[in-house]
Structure formats: C-alpha cells, structure tokens
Tab-separated table of C-alpha atoms in Angstrom:
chain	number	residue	atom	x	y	z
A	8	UNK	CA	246.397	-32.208	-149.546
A	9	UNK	CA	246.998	-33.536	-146.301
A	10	UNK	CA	244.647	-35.931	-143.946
A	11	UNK	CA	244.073	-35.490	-140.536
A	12	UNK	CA	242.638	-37.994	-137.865
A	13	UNK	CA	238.882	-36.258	-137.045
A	14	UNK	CA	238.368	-37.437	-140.676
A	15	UNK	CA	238.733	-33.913	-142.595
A	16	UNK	CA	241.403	-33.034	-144.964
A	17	UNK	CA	243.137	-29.208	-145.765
A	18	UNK	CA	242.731	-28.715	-149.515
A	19	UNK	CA	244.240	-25.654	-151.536
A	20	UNK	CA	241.665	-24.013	-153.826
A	21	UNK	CA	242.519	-21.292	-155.954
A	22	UNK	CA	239.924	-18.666	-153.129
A	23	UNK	CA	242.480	-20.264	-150.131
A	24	UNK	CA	243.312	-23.278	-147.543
A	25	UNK	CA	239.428	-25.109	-146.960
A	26	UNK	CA	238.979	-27.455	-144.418
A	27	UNK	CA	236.905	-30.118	-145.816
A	28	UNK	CA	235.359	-33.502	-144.831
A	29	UNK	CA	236.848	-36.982	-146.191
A	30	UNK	CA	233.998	-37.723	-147.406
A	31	UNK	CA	231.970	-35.424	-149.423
A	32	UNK	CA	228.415	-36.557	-148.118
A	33	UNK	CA	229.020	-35.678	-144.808
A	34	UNK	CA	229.485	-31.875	-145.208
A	35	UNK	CA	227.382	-29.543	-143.071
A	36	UNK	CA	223.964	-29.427	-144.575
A	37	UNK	CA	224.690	-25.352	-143.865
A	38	UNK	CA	227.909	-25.444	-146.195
A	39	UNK	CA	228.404	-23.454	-149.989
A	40	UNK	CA	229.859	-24.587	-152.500
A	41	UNK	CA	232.688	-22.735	-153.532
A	42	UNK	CA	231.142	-19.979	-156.555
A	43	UNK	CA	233.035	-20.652	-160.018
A	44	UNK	CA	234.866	-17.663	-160.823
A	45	UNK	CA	234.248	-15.010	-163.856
A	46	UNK	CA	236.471	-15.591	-166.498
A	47	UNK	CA	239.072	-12.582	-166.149
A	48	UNK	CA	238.783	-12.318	-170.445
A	49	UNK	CA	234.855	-12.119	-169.205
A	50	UNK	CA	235.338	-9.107	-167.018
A	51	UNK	CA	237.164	-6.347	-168.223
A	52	UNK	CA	236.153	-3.567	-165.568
A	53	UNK	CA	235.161	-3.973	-161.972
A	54	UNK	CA	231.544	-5.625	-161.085
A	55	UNK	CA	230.870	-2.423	-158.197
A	56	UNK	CA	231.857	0.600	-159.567
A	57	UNK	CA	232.818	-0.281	-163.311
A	58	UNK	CA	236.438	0.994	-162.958
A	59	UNK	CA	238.277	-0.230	-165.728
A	60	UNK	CA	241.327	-2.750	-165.502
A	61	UNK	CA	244.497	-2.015	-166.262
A	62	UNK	CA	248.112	-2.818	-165.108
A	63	UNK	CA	247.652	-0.736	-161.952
A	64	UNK	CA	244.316	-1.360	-161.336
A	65	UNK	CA	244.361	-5.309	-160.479
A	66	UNK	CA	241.551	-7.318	-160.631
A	67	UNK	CA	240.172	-9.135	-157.638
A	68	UNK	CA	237.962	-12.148	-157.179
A	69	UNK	CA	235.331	-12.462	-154.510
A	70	UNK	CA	235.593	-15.847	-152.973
A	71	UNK	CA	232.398	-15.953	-152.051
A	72	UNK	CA	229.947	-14.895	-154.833
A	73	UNK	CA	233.201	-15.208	-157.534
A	74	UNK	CA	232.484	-12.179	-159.064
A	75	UNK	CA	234.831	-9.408	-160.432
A	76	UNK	CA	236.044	-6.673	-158.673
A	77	UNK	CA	238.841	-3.670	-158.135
A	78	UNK	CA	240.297	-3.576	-154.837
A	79	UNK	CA	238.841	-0.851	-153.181
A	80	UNK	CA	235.309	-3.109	-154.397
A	81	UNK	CA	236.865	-6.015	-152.837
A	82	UNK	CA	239.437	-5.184	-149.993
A	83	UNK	CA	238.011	-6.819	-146.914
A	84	UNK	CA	239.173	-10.470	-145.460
A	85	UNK	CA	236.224	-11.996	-143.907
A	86	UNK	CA	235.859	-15.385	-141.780
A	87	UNK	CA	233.420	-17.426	-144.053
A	88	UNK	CA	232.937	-20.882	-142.025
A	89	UNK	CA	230.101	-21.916	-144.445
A	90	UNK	CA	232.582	-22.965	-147.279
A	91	UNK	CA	235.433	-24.225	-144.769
A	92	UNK	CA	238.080	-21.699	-145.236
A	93	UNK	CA	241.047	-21.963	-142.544
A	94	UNK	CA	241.887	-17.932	-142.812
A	95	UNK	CA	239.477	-14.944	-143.574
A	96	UNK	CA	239.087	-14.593	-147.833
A	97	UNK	CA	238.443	-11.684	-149.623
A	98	UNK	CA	234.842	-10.789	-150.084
A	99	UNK	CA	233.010	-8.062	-151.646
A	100	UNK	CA	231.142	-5.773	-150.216
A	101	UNK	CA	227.807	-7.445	-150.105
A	102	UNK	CA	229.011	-11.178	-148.999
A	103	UNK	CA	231.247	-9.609	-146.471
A	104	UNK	CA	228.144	-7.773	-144.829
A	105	UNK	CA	226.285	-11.254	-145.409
A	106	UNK	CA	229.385	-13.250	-144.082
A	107	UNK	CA	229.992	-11.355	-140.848
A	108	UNK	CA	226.095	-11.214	-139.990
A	109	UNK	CA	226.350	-15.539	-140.732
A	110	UNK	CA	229.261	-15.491	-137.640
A	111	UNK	CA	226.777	-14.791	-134.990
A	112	UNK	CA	225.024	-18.006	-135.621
A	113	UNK	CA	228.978	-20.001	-136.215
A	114	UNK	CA	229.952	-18.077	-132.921
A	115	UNK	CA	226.690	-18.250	-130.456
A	116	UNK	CA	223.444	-19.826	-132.057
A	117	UNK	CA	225.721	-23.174	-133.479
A	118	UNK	CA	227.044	-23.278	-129.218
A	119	UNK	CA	223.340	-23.094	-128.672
A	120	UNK	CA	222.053	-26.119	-131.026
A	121	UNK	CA	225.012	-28.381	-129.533
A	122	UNK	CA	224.179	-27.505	-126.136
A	123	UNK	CA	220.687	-28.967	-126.682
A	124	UNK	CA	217.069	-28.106	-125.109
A	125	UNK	CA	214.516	-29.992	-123.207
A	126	UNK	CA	211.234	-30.201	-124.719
A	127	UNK	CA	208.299	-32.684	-124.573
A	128	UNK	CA	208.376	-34.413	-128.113
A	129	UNK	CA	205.369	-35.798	-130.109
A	130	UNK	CA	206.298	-38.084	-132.984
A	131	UNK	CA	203.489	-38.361	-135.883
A	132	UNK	CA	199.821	-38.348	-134.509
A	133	UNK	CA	200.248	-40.391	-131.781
A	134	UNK	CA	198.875	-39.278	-128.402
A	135	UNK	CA	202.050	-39.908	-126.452
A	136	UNK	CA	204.643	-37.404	-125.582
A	137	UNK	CA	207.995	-37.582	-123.998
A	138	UNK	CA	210.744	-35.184	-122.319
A	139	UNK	CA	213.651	-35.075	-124.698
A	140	UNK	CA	216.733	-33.491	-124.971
A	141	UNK	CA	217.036	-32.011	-128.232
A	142	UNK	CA	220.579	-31.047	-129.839
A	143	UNK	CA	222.825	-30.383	-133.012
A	144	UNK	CA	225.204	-33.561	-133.468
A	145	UNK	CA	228.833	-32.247	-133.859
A	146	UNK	CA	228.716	-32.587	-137.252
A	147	UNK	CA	225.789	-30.509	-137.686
A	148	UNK	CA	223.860	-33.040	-139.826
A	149	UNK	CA	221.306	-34.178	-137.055
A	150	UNK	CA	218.877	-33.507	-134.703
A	151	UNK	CA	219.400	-36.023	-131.616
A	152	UNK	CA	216.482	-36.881	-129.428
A	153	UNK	CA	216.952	-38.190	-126.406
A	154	UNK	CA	215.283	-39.457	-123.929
A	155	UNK	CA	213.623	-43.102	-122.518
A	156	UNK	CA	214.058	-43.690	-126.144
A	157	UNK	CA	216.309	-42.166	-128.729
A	158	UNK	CA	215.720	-41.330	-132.762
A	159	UNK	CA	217.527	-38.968	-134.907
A	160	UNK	CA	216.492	-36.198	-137.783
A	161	UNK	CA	218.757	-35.834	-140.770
A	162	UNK	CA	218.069	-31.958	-141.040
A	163	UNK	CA	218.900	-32.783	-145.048
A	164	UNK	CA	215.763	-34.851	-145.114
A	165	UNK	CA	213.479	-31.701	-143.254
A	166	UNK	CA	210.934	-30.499	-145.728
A	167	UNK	CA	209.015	-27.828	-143.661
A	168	UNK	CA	210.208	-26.462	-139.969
A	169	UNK	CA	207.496	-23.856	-138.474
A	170	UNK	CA	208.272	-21.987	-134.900
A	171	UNK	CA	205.197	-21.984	-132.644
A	172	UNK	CA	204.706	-18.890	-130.338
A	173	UNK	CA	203.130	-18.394	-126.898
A	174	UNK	CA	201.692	-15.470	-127.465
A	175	UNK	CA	203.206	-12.176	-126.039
A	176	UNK	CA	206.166	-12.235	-123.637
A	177	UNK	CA	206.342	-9.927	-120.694
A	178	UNK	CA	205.675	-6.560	-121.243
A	179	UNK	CA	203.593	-7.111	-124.528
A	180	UNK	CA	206.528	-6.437	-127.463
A	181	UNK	CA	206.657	-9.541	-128.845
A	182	UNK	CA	206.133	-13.490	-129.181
A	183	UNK	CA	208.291	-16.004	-127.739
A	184	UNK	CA	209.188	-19.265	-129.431
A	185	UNK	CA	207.917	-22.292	-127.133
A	186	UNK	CA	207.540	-24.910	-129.592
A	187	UNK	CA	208.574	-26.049	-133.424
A	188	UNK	CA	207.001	-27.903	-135.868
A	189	UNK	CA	208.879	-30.406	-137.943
A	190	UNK	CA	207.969	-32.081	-141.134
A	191	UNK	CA	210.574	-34.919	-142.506
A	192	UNK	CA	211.089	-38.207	-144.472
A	193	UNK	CA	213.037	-40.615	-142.197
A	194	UNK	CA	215.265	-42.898	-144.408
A	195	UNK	CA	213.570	-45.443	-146.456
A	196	UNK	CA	210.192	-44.251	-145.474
A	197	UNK	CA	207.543	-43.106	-148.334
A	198	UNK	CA	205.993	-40.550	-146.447
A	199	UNK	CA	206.760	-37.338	-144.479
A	200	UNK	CA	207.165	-37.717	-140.438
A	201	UNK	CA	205.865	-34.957	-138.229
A	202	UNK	CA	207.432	-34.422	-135.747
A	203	UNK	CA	205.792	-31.450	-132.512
A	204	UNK	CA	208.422	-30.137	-129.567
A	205	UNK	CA	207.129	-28.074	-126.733
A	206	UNK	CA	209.451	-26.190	-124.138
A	207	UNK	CA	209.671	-28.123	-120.932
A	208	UNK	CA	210.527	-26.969	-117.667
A	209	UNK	CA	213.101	-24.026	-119.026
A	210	UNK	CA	211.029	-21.876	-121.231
A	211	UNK	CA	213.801	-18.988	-121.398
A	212	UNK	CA	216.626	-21.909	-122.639
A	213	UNK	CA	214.164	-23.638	-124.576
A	214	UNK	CA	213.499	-20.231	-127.064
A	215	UNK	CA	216.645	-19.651	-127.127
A	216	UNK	CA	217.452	-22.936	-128.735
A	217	UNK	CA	214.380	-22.438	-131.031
A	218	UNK	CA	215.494	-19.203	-131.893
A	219	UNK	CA	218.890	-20.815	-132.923
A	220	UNK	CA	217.591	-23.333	-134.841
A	221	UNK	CA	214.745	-20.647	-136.541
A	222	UNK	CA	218.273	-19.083	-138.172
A	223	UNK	CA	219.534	-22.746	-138.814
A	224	UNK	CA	216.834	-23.309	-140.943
A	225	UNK	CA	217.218	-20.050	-142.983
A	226	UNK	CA	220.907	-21.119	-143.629
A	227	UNK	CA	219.591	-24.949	-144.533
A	228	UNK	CA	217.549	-23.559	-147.098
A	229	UNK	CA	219.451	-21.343	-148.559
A	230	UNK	CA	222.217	-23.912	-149.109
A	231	UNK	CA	219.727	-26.099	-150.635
A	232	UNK	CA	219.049	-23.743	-152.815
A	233	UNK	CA	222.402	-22.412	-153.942
C-alpha cells in the first residue's frame, strides 16, 4: 500500500489494484463497496449456466456482484470506476452490461456536473432568487453554488431530488429539464432545506447539466442502498 500526494492511496484487494481515498469518509457518495465473495466450498458449479467445477473447468469470481462463475460466464474485463479499480476486472455478464452503461456518466455526464450550469437559485421559501453557477466539486461530494454569495450541498445529506420540465421541446417528442428540485439537511440543522434551480440564460447547457445530475442521482441512491 503506497500513498500518494492528492491524498489517495493504491491498495491490493483480492478483485485487483483500487484506488482509494486516505480517508474513508471522503469516498464518492457514487462509490460500491467491494461485494464479499461466495465461499468457493459454497459454490460448487457455475452461478450462469450451472456447469460443474472441476480441474479444467476453473472457477471465476465476479468482482463486482462476487458471485460464482465458469469462464465463459465470466470472461469479460470491464472498467468499473464506481469501486476504484486502476485496470478493467472481470465481471459477469450482467454487471459488465451494468458497468459499461455506468461509463457514459464517468466519461461525459461526470465532465458535465464539473463543468457547472447557470441557474437562478431559490433557497427555502424565501422570495429572493439569485444567478448561480452550479457544479460537482472534484471530489464529487458537493454541489457548489456560486454566486454574490456562496453555500454548498453535501449530495450525502440530499433526501429527495425531482427534475422539473418545461413542457414539450421543439417538435413535440418530449420534455426538457429546466429546473430541479432539491430537498436536504444542511449540517447541524434539524430540518430539511429546499432548495429550487431554474435554467438561466443557456437553457440547452442548463438540461444538459440537469440531465447529468438526473443519472447522478440514480447512482447516489443506489449506492445508498447497496
């Protein structure tokens, strides 16, 4: 186990080299915990296609799920960014389909939510808005909002997100995202903040940062409930 200066350390887990914060609380709120295997004296023929093991037929473990499986089951090396792997791991089937459909959000929405959006923010009930720029922080645990003043979301601390719609973009197929709805519990407080963003000037940029941070959510809940 080595330590680097950005403040993440390689570790070697039986699944592969993981590059992993120094500190454990500040993982990516979208991150998995790395699946306990199957006991190999647990699993005696293959979890897909119930080939049975012997000394040709090898048993493989998906690093993903941990499951069982033959090789022809479990043959393909994906990229899976969520638990911090350096090198592409051996998946089955099913988490390599999930995996590979995950890297369009690691390789374009994730650019997206860094990049940031202008939208007019309203904090709680109040009456006032402002023009913020919204963004990702670099280690993907916060929403930044910026403008003539400046607060931050934890997105571990968001309870309920909703997307709010325009109605029908051009040519009638379907809705647009111009807004999102934010429920949260700011540090220390008792009750849930709402927070309301609205597209600004750049409606196009502004959905497609709501449309990035639509799948964000999906992949915050679904950690939280792993």
């Amino acid at each position: 186990m080595s330590a680097l200066p950005d403040g993440k350390k390689l570790v070697r887990s039986p699944s592969g080299l993981r590059m992993v914060p120094e500190n454990g609380a500040f993982h990516s709120p979208f991150s998995l915990n790395e699946p306990q295997w199957v006991p190999d004296k647990e699993c005696a023929r293959c979890m897909q296609c119930d080939t049975k093991f012997d000394f040709i037929r090898r048993k493989h473990h998906c690093r993903r799920c941990g499951r069982c499986f033959c090789d022809k089951c479990c043959s393909k090396k994906v990229a899976l960014p969520r638990m911090c792997f350096v090198d592409p791991v051996r998946q089955c089937a099913q988490c390599s389909l999930a995996s590979q459909k995950e890297m369009e959000f690691y390789d374009k929405q994730l650019k997206v939510l860094l990049g940031g959006g202008s939208f007019v923010a309203t904090l709680g009930t109040s009456e006032k808005s402002e023009t913020m720029m919204c963004r990702l922080s670099n280690n993907h645990r916060y929403l930044f909002m910026d403008g003539e003043s400046h607060f931050e979301v934890e997105l571990s601390r968001i309870s309920s997100m909703q997307i709010l719609t325009d109605g029908s973009s051009p040519g009638g197929w379907t809705s647009r995202a111009s807004g999102m709805l934010l429920h949260y519990k700011p540090m220390g407080a008792q009750d849930a903040q709402q927070l309301k963003v609205e597209a600004a000037d750049d409606r196009k940029a502004a959905a497609l940062w709501l449309a990035a941070m639509h799948k964000a959510a999906k992949l915050l809940y679904e950690a939280r409930d792993q």
